[in-house]
Amino acid sequence: MNMTAIKEERNIANALISGLANTPDTPTREQVEEKAKQIAAIFGYTGDLRNIVTEAMESVVTRMGAGISLVDVNANHDDQWVHKREDIDWVYTRSYEEFLRNEGWPPQMVQSLSDVTTRILGHLQDPLSEGTSWNRRGLVIGHVQSGKTANYTGLITRAADAGYKFIIVIAGIHNNLRKQTQQRIDEAFIGRSSDPEDRRNIGVGLAPGYPHPATLTNINEDFNKNTAAKSGWKINDFSKPIILIIKKNVSTLTALHKWLKVMNAEGGDRISDVPMLLIDDEADNASINTNKEELDPTRTNAMIRRILGLFAKSCYVGYTATPFANIFINPDVYCDDVQEELFPRDFIYCLDAPTTYFGAEKVFLNEKTSESIVRAIDDCEDFIPYSHKRDDPVYELPPSLYRALDQFIVARAIRNLRGQAGKHCSMMVNVSRFVPVQKAVRDFLSLREKKIREAVLANYAMPEEVSSRNTYMQGLKQAFDAEHADAGFTWAEVKSALISVFKNLHLYVINSKSDEALDYTRYEKEGIGLTAVAVGGLSLSRGLTIEGLTVSYMYRNTKMYDTLMQMGRWFGYRLGFEDLCRVHLSHDSINWYSHIAEASEELVQQVKRMRRDRLSPSEFGFYVRSHPDRLLITAANKMRSGQKETVEQSFSGRLRESYIVSTARDVNAKNFALIADHWRNGFGGRPEESTRKGIIFRDVPVTVIDDFLTRFECHPSFTEQKSDVLSYLERIAMKRPLADVLLISPSDGPGGENSFTLKNQIRVVGKDQPSGTSWRLNKDRVASRGDEKLGLSDAQHHEAMALAHGQDGSGAISDTHYRMVRNKPLLMIHSLEPKSEAVTGPIAAFGISFPYGDYLTTINVVVNKVWLQQMVGYADDPAEEEDQHE
C-alpha cells in the first residue's frame, strides 16, 4: 500500500467516524459497512473497506470517563480560573485536537481528552496570577500504554496557550524513549522536525501560520549547552514557549541546572516572570532499586527540585502508571538547598482508561478473557534460567518460545487476511537483561525463522498431505489449531496466506547498546506494515511503544512493582486483533501481575472514596506509605543486611486471603470441624440466609470472627499474616463491631452432620506446588471474582453499579465496589479441591475483606530480610544491568 492509498483510507475513516459520532444508537456492522460504501463512492475509493469499518465500529463504542481528582481541600486555589480567563486563544490546543482527529481519534475521545486536560490545567496555577512566586505539585495516575503521552501533550498545549513559557518534559531513563517522546512532541506541539538534517514542518505545523514553539533538544541530542547554543534561543526570548525533552539522568539535569543559572546570572537568585511547567513522565522511575550513580534516585530527585527552585513560578506534574511511586514513599527533604519535596501535595488525578483499552483487567483479572490471552511458561528454567549470568552460554531456546513464534506467524497471516497487511505487527521477547544473552536468543530465533520461511515457501501452495509432512508446517498447523481455529478462517486459507508474513519480517535486538532502531516510522513513510520480532531487556521494559504488539514472551524474575508493571508493554489498544493477542509468562509473574493489577485497582478506588470524604493528597500519601505492598517496592533497597524494620500498615479497602494453605490432613480436619462448629451455632446465634452461591450470616459480632480466626490453623509460613489480619480487625472493632460471614458453596446434602459440610471449589495446582506441606494458590487468590457480591441487597448492588459506572456510564464493576457498599468486614470461608494428584483435598481456606474509610488506622508490622525473601524473592541485581556493560 503506497502513501496515497494510506491517506485516502485515513480520509474515508475520518469522514465515516465523524458521520457516526452523533448517532443516538449504536449502529450495526451492516449499517456501518453501508455508510462506508457511500462515503467511498463519493471519494472514488475502490480499496479494502474492512479496516475502515472495524475502526469506525470501535470509535462508536470507545468512551473515556472524566477521571477523578483528589485536591488539598484547605488550599486557597480556584480551579475554575481556566474558565474565567476569557483572553486565552487556544491556538496550540485546537491544532493538537485537529491533529488527533486526523490521526483517527474518535471525536468523543478527543472531547474527553480536552475536558480532562482542562481540569488538570485548572489544578495548576494561573500563569498570569498575582504574586511574585508560587509553586504547585501534582501527580497524574494513568495506565500502562493507555495514552499518558497524549494526555500530557494535551496538558502542554493548554499550558502554553494559558501562558506557561518554559516547559520541561523528563522522559524516562533511556535514549530511545527520550527520542520517541521528542518525535511525538515535534509532531503534536512543536510542529517542526527537530532532526537537524531534516528541519521541515510536520504534524500540527503543516497548518499555515502555526506559531512554532522553540525546542532546545532534538531527536538525536539530549540537552547540553552545545545544543542549547546551536538552537539560538535565549531564555528571556519569550515571544513563544520553549520546550525541552530530556532524560532522567543526573548529568543531563545538572547541565540544564547550570545553563539556567548562567543564563539568569543577571537576574539574581531566581528566574522571575517565567512561569514554568515540568512534566515528569514515569515519575516512579530512576527512583527505586538502583545503585548507579547516573540514576541515583536521591540525586535525580534533588536535581529536579533544584531546577524547580530556580523558577519563582513553577508547577511539577508527575505522570505514572505505577501508583506506588517514590514520591509517596519518601517525601523527606534530602538536603538543604533543594527546596520542597516533589510530593503531590496539591492534587492527584486518576485518569480513566478508555473502554476499548486492553489492560490488566482483561489480561489478568477477568477470568474468561485471561484464559484466552495468558499462557504459562514452564520450560524456560532448563534453557535460560531466572538467575543466569551475562556470560552463561545459551545452547538452545525453550520449546514454548518456538511455539510462541509459530503463534505469531499464524496471527500475522490472519491479520493479513483481515486486511491489516499495512498495519504493524510485533512480537516481544524479554528473557534476559544481558546483551550477550539477548543476541544469542535473537540468533536462535533468526535461524528458526529462516527454516520456517523456507518451509512455507516450499509448502504454502501444496496439498495438505504434502505440506503436513514438514516439521515446521506441523508446528504452524498446531499453533493454528490450539490458538486460532475460531479466528474466522480455515487452515487452508491461513496456510496460503503464510507466504505474505515474511515479506517485511525483521528481527531486532533492542537495548541501550544496540544500533538497531525499531523504527516503525520509516516503514510507515513507505506505506509498509512492519512485522517485527523484538528481543530485549530493560529498554523494552519501560515506555517504549511497540506497535501492533500481538505476542509477548517474558521470563524475568524481578518482582519489583514498578519494573513489573512497566514490563507490561502488552497493554494498549488492539484494534481488530485483540482476539489474536497472547501473553506468555511464568507462573510467578502471572500471580504477581494479578496481585499488582488488583492493588492498583484498589488504590484508584481509594482515591474515589477519599474524594467523597473530602480528604487531601497528604492523607492518600499516608495510606500509600502504610499500604502492605509499599514494602515490596522499597524493602529490597533497605534490607541489604538482616536488620528488622517496623512499619505501619493499613488494610483499609483490601482483601486479605490465606493464599498459602496447609495440605496436612490433620490440620484440615481440625479446620473443617471448627467451621462446622461455628456454622451449627449460627456464628454467634445469627440466622442463616441462602445466597446464589452459599449462605450468609449477617451482622456477626467481630469477637466471634476473632475467635474463629484465632483457632483456624494456618500453614506456618502464613501465620504472621493471619496475625496481622487479627490485629487490624481488633483495631477497627470499635468503629465496626459487626461483620458478615459467607460460607461459599455449601453442599445441598440432607440434614444431620452432612449439612454442615462445604461443597468443594476446584482449584488448579501450579508447577512446583505443593512445597512440602504448603500449597500457594494460583494468582495468590482464594475467592473467585464477584464472590463479594453474594448476600448484597438489590439496592446495594445498584449502588455498586453506580459507583463503578461513574458519571459517564463507563467502568467495569468489581469486588472493590461491592466492598464499598457492604461497608463492614466480610469473612469468606472456602473448601478447595485441588485439581492435581500432588495435593489431596479438601483444603480449608479463608479470606477477609475490610471496608474502606479506615485508611488512617494502622497496625505495626515487624519485617526482616527473611520476610522479604519469602514475599518477593531476589530482585535483579542493578549492578549487573545491561547498561553497565558493552
PDB file of C-alpha atoms in Angstrom, residues 657-664 667-668 671 708-723 726 773-774 844-846:
ATOM      1  CA  GLU A 657      -6.742 -14.223  51.941  1.00  0.00           C
ATOM      2  CA  SER A 658      -4.980 -17.382  53.143  1.00  0.00           C
ATOM      3  CA  TYR A 659      -3.415 -17.957  49.729  1.00  0.00           C
ATOM      4  CA  ILE A 660      -0.755 -20.205  51.315  1.00  0.00           C
ATOM      5  CA  VAL A 661      -2.669 -23.175  52.756  1.00  0.00           C
ATOM      6  CA  SER A 662      -1.641 -26.312  54.609  1.00  0.00           C
ATOM      7  CA  THR A 663      -2.020 -29.652  52.834  1.00  0.00           C
ATOM      8  CA  ALA A 664      -1.682 -31.615  56.110  1.00  0.00           C
ATOM      9  CA  VAL A 667      -4.767 -29.579  60.075  1.00  0.00           C
ATOM     10  CA  ASN A 668      -7.604 -29.537  57.533  1.00  0.00           C
ATOM     11  CA  ASN A 671     -10.313 -26.595  60.457  1.00  0.00           C
ATOM     12  CA  PHE A 708     -12.837 -18.296  64.623  1.00  0.00           C
ATOM     13  CA  LEU A 709      -9.657 -16.918  63.000  1.00  0.00           C
ATOM     14  CA  THR A 710      -7.609 -17.379  66.168  1.00  0.00           C
ATOM     15  CA  ARG A 711      -8.499 -21.069  66.226  1.00  0.00           C
ATOM     16  CA  PHE A 712      -8.198 -21.550  62.422  1.00  0.00           C
ATOM     17  CA  GLU A 713      -4.840 -23.295  61.873  1.00  0.00           C
ATOM     18  CA  CYS A 714      -2.709 -21.843  59.039  1.00  0.00           C
ATOM     19  CA  HIS A 715       0.448 -23.103  57.441  1.00  0.00           C
ATOM     20  CA  PRO A 716       3.425 -21.756  59.471  1.00  0.00           C
ATOM     21  CA  SER A 717       4.517 -19.528  56.562  1.00  0.00           C
ATOM     22  CA  PHE A 718       1.147 -17.728  56.703  1.00  0.00           C
ATOM     23  CA  THR A 719       0.793 -17.455  60.490  1.00  0.00           C
ATOM     24  CA  GLU A 720       2.243 -13.952  60.748  1.00  0.00           C
ATOM     25  CA  GLN A 721      -0.025 -12.647  58.015  1.00  0.00           C
ATOM     26  CA  LYS A 722      -3.045 -14.118  59.835  1.00  0.00           C
ATOM     27  CA  SER A 723      -1.830 -12.394  62.985  1.00  0.00           C
ATOM     28  CA  LEU A 726      -6.439 -10.227  63.510  1.00  0.00           C
ATOM     29  CA  THR A 773       3.010 -29.169  53.268  1.00  0.00           C
ATOM     30  CA  SER A 774       2.321 -25.684  51.851  1.00  0.00           C
ATOM     31  CA  ALA A 844      -9.889 -25.214  54.173  1.00  0.00           C
ATOM     32  CA  ALA A 845      -9.165 -21.568  53.346  1.00  0.00           C
ATOM     33  CA  PHE A 846     -10.493 -18.137  54.285  1.00  0.00           C
TER      34      PHE A 846
END
